[in-house]
Amino acid sequence: MQVFNVQGMSCGHCVKAITNAVQAKDPAASVRVDLGAKEVGVESALSAEQVIEVISEEGYAVKLA
């Protein structure tokens, strides 16, 4: 599982937006969001760079943890 630090997440809508964005690119992806830790764990065939791009497109500052 790849773990990313994501700034700007604060609510359930953020969780849904990030999860939907990743799963739109890889429907089989598993996405775990920890709002308190500002972390998103992704188990996916997507590369880290692809996941960062997808989450960034949703308006969040993201980097590999």
mmCIF file of N, CA and C in Angstrom:
data_model
loop_
_atom_site.group_PDB
_atom_site.id
_atom_site.type_symbol
_atom_site.label_atom_id
_atom_site.label_comp_id
_atom_site.label_asym_id
_atom_site.label_seq_id
_atom_site.Cartn_x
_atom_site.Cartn_y
_atom_site.Cartn_z
ATOM 1 N N MET A 1 0.849 -1.188 0.000
ATOM 2 C CA MET A 1 0.000 0.000 0.000
ATOM 3 C C MET A 1 0.887 1.241 0.000
ATOM 4 N N GLN A 2 0.574 2.153 -0.901
ATOM 5 C CA GLN A 2 1.272 3.434 -0.960
ATOM 6 C C GLN A 2 0.561 4.403 -0.023
ATOM 7 N N VAL A 3 1.337 5.188 0.727
ATOM 8 C CA VAL A 3 0.742 6.152 1.652
ATOM 9 C C VAL A 3 1.167 7.557 1.227
ATOM 10 N N PHE A 4 0.168 8.451 1.215
ATOM 11 C CA PHE A 4 0.394 9.827 0.776
ATOM 12 C C PHE A 4 -0.031 10.796 1.867
ATOM 13 N N ASN A 5 0.715 11.882 2.028
ATOM 14 C CA ASN A 5 0.311 12.982 2.904
ATOM 15 C C ASN A 5 -0.530 13.917 2.047
ATOM 16 N N VAL A 6 -1.751 14.201 2.514
ATOM 17 C CA VAL A 6 -2.674 15.032 1.744
ATOM 18 C C VAL A 6 -3.169 16.169 2.629
ATOM 19 N N GLN A 7 -2.880 17.397 2.239
ATOM 20 C CA GLN A 7 -3.316 18.565 2.990
ATOM 21 C C GLN A 7 -4.627 19.092 2.426
ATOM 22 N N GLY A 8 -5.479 19.591 3.296
ATOM 23 C CA GLY A 8 -6.728 20.198 2.864
ATOM 24 C C GLY A 8 -7.950 19.321 3.050
ATOM 25 N N MET A 9 -7.752 18.069 3.498
ATOM 26 C CA MET A 9 -8.900 17.191 3.748
ATOM 27 C C MET A 9 -9.491 17.540 5.109
ATOM 28 N N SER A 10 -10.833 17.652 5.163
ATOM 29 C CA SER A 10 -11.428 18.006 6.451
ATOM 30 C C SER A 10 -12.768 17.342 6.731
ATOM 31 N N CYS A 11 -13.332 16.632 5.743
ATOM 32 C CA CYS A 11 -14.686 16.118 5.955
ATOM 33 C C CYS A 11 -14.959 14.886 5.099
ATOM 34 N N GLY A 12 -16.159 14.369 5.269
ATOM 35 C CA GLY A 12 -16.578 13.208 4.508
ATOM 36 C C GLY A 12 -16.599 13.450 3.009
ATOM 37 N N HIS A 13 -16.919 14.681 2.608
ATOM 38 C CA HIS A 13 -16.905 15.002 1.180
ATOM 39 C C HIS A 13 -15.501 14.839 0.617
ATOM 40 N N CYS A 14 -14.497 15.248 1.373
ATOM 41 C CA CYS A 14 -13.104 15.108 0.941
ATOM 42 C C CYS A 14 -12.765 13.631 0.739
ATOM 43 N N VAL A 15 -13.175 12.808 1.689
ATOM 44 C CA VAL A 15 -12.923 11.366 1.613
ATOM 45 C C VAL A 15 -13.558 10.796 0.340
ATOM 46 N N LYS A 16 -14.808 11.160 0.097
ATOM 47 C CA LYS A 16 -15.528 10.656 -1.065
ATOM 48 C C LYS A 16 -14.898 11.147 -2.368
ATOM 49 N N ALA A 17 -14.520 12.421 -2.410
ATOM 50 C CA ALA A 17 -13.927 12.992 -3.624
ATOM 51 C C ALA A 17 -12.625 12.285 -3.976
ATOM 52 N N ILE A 18 -11.769 12.066 -2.990
ATOM 53 C CA ILE A 18 -10.482 11.413 -3.230
ATOM 54 C C ILE A 18 -10.692 9.950 -3.619
ATOM 55 N N THR A 19 -11.551 9.260 -2.886
ATOM 56 C CA THR A 19 -11.819 7.854 -3.182
ATOM 57 C C THR A 19 -12.379 7.695 -4.592
ATOM 58 N N ASN A 20 -13.368 8.506 -4.941
ATOM 59 C CA ASN A 20 -13.977 8.422 -6.272
ATOM 60 C C ASN A 20 -12.979 8.753 -7.373
ATOM 61 N N ALA A 21 -12.117 9.732 -7.141
ATOM 62 C CA ALA A 21 -11.143 10.127 -8.156
ATOM 63 C C ALA A 21 -10.158 8.995 -8.436
ATOM 64 N N VAL A 22 -9.658 8.366 -7.376
ATOM 65 C CA VAL A 22 -8.711 7.257 -7.557
ATOM 66 C C VAL A 22 -9.412 6.078 -8.227
ATOM 67 N N GLN A 23 -10.612 5.756 -7.762
ATOM 68 C CA GLN A 23 -11.319 4.601 -8.316
ATOM 69 C C GLN A 23 -11.825 4.848 -9.737
ATOM 70 N N ALA A 24 -11.936 6.094 -10.151
ATOM 71 C CA ALA A 24 -12.295 6.391 -11.532
ATOM 72 C C ALA A 24 -11.175 5.960 -12.476
ATOM 73 N N LYS A 25 -9.935 6.055 -12.007
ATOM 74 C CA LYS A 25 -8.772 5.643 -12.807
ATOM 75 C C LYS A 25 -8.475 4.157 -12.652
ATOM 76 N N ASP A 26 -8.770 3.598 -11.471
ATOM 77 C CA ASP A 26 -8.548 2.175 -11.190
ATOM 78 C C ASP A 26 -9.711 1.677 -10.331
ATOM 79 N N PRO A 27 -10.763 1.145 -10.969
ATOM 80 C CA PRO A 27 -11.956 0.709 -10.227
ATOM 81 C C PRO A 27 -11.670 -0.340 -9.149
ATOM 82 N N ALA A 28 -10.576 -1.067 -9.274
ATOM 83 C CA ALA A 28 -10.246 -2.096 -8.287
ATOM 84 C C ALA A 28 -9.431 -1.544 -7.115
ATOM 85 N N ALA A 29 -9.113 -0.272 -7.140
ATOM 86 C CA ALA A 29 -8.259 0.325 -6.102
ATOM 87 C C ALA A 29 -8.946 0.298 -4.738
ATOM 88 N N SER A 30 -8.129 0.098 -3.719
ATOM 89 C CA SER A 30 -8.583 0.206 -2.332
ATOM 90 C C SER A 30 -8.014 1.513 -1.783
ATOM 91 N N VAL A 31 -8.888 2.351 -1.225
ATOM 92 C CA VAL A 31 -8.465 3.666 -0.732
ATOM 93 C C VAL A 31 -8.850 3.784 0.733
ATOM 94 N N ARG A 32 -7.870 4.126 1.583
ATOM 95 C CA ARG A 32 -8.108 4.315 3.008
ATOM 96 C C ARG A 32 -7.704 5.736 3.364
ATOM 97 N N VAL A 33 -8.652 6.512 3.887
ATOM 98 C CA VAL A 33 -8.393 7.914 4.217
ATOM 99 C C VAL A 33 -8.418 8.091 5.735
ATOM 100 N N ASP A 34 -7.366 8.700 6.280
ATOM 101 C CA ASP A 34 -7.292 9.028 7.699
ATOM 102 C C ASP A 34 -7.254 10.552 7.803
ATOM 103 N N LEU A 35 -8.427 11.149 8.058
ATOM 104 C CA LEU A 35 -8.507 12.615 8.111
ATOM 105 C C LEU A 35 -7.607 13.191 9.194
ATOM 106 N N GLY A 36 -7.575 12.556 10.367
ATOM 107 C CA GLY A 36 -6.781 13.064 11.485
ATOM 108 C C GLY A 36 -5.305 13.116 11.178
ATOM 109 N N ALA A 37 -4.805 12.082 10.526
ATOM 110 C CA ALA A 37 -3.380 12.017 10.194
ATOM 111 C C ALA A 37 -3.058 12.689 8.862
ATOM 112 N N LYS A 38 -4.118 13.125 8.137
ATOM 113 C CA LYS A 38 -3.945 13.729 6.804
ATOM 114 C C LYS A 38 -3.229 12.759 5.873
ATOM 115 N N GLU A 39 -3.607 11.468 5.944
ATOM 116 C CA GLU A 39 -2.983 10.453 5.119
ATOM 117 C C GLU A 39 -4.019 9.697 4.293
ATOM 118 N N VAL A 40 -3.597 9.295 3.112
ATOM 119 C CA VAL A 40 -4.408 8.463 2.239
ATOM 120 C C VAL A 40 -3.560 7.259 1.843
ATOM 121 N N GLY A 41 -4.083 6.081 2.115
ATOM 122 C CA GLY A 41 -3.413 4.849 1.705
ATOM 123 C C GLY A 41 -4.113 4.315 0.463
ATOM 124 N N VAL A 42 -3.335 3.948 -0.536
ATOM 125 C CA VAL A 42 -3.908 3.470 -1.796
ATOM 126 C C VAL A 42 -3.244 2.152 -2.188
ATOM 127 N N GLU A 43 -4.068 1.131 -2.395
ATOM 128 C CA GLU A 43 -3.618 -0.147 -2.938
ATOM 129 C C GLU A 43 -4.176 -0.183 -4.356
ATOM 130 N N SER A 44 -3.278 -0.050 -5.343
ATOM 131 C CA SER A 44 -3.746 0.124 -6.709
ATOM 132 C C SER A 44 -2.661 -0.258 -7.700
ATOM 133 N N ALA A 45 -3.098 -0.506 -8.927
ATOM 134 C CA ALA A 45 -2.154 -0.732 -10.025
ATOM 135 C C ALA A 45 -1.554 0.585 -10.507
ATOM 136 N N LEU A 46 -2.114 1.715 -10.065
ATOM 137 C CA LEU A 46 -1.594 3.025 -10.454
ATOM 138 C C LEU A 46 -0.239 3.277 -9.801
ATOM 139 N N SER A 47 0.630 3.990 -10.487
ATOM 140 C CA SER A 47 1.914 4.379 -9.905
ATOM 141 C C SER A 47 1.688 5.494 -8.890
ATOM 142 N N ALA A 48 2.673 5.730 -8.043
ATOM 143 C CA ALA A 48 2.583 6.815 -7.068
ATOM 144 C C ALA A 48 2.368 8.148 -7.778
ATOM 145 N N GLU A 49 3.046 8.346 -8.896
ATOM 146 C CA GLU A 49 2.920 9.591 -9.644
ATOM 147 C C GLU A 49 1.487 9.765 -10.171
ATOM 148 N N GLN A 50 0.883 8.675 -10.625
ATOM 149 C CA GLN A 50 -0.490 8.747 -11.124
ATOM 150 C C GLN A 50 -1.465 9.076 -10.001
ATOM 151 N N VAL A 51 -1.265 8.477 -8.827
ATOM 152 C CA VAL A 51 -2.139 8.755 -7.686
ATOM 153 C C VAL A 51 -1.994 10.211 -7.263
ATOM 154 N N ILE A 52 -0.772 10.709 -7.199
ATOM 155 C CA ILE A 52 -0.535 12.111 -6.844
ATOM 156 C C ILE A 52 -1.239 13.033 -7.828
ATOM 157 N N GLU A 53 -1.150 12.722 -9.113
ATOM 158 C CA GLU A 53 -1.796 13.553 -10.135
ATOM 159 C C GLU A 53 -3.318 13.560 -9.958
ATOM 160 N N VAL A 54 -3.894 12.378 -9.718
ATOM 161 C CA VAL A 54 -5.352 12.262 -9.561
ATOM 162 C C VAL A 54 -5.829 13.062 -8.346
ATOM 163 N N ILE A 55 -5.121 12.928 -7.217
ATOM 164 C CA ILE A 55 -5.532 13.637 -5.997
ATOM 165 C C ILE A 55 -5.301 15.139 -6.156
ATOM 166 N N SER A 56 -4.218 15.524 -6.798
ATOM 167 C CA SER A 56 -3.935 16.947 -7.040
ATOM 168 C C SER A 56 -5.025 17.586 -7.888
ATOM 169 N N GLU A 57 -5.534 16.834 -8.863
ATOM 170 C CA GLU A 57 -6.590 17.353 -9.731
ATOM 171 C C GLU A 57 -7.876 17.650 -8.946
ATOM 172 N N GLU A 58 -8.022 17.033 -7.784
ATOM 173 C CA GLU A 58 -9.179 17.299 -6.921
ATOM 174 C C GLU A 58 -8.957 18.544 -6.058
ATOM 175 N N GLY A 59 -7.754 19.135 -6.125
ATOM 176 C CA GLY A 59 -7.488 20.384 -5.421
ATOM 177 C C GLY A 59 -6.743 20.238 -4.102
ATOM 178 N N TYR A 60 -6.122 19.075 -3.890
ATOM 179 C CA TYR A 60 -5.398 18.847 -2.642
ATOM 180 C C TYR A 60 -3.896 18.872 -2.876
ATOM 181 N N ALA A 61 -3.151 19.340 -1.879
ATOM 182 C CA ALA A 61 -1.697 19.280 -1.904
ATOM 183 C C ALA A 61 -1.314 17.886 -1.430
ATOM 184 N N VAL A 62 -0.575 17.155 -2.243
ATOM 185 C CA VAL A 62 -0.279 15.749 -1.932
ATOM 186 C C VAL A 62 1.173 15.413 -2.233
ATOM 187 N N LYS A 63 1.738 14.561 -1.381
ATOM 188 C CA LYS A 63 3.101 14.039 -1.612
ATOM 189 C C LYS A 63 3.181 12.642 -1.027
ATOM 190 N N LEU A 64 4.116 11.873 -1.525
ATOM 191 C CA LEU A 64 4.337 10.522 -1.026
ATOM 192 C C LEU A 64 4.861 10.606 0.399
ATOM 193 N N ALA A 65 4.269 9.809 1.300
ATOM 194 C CA ALA A 65 4.684 9.841 2.714
ATOM 195 C C ALA A 65 6.003 9.135 2.905
#
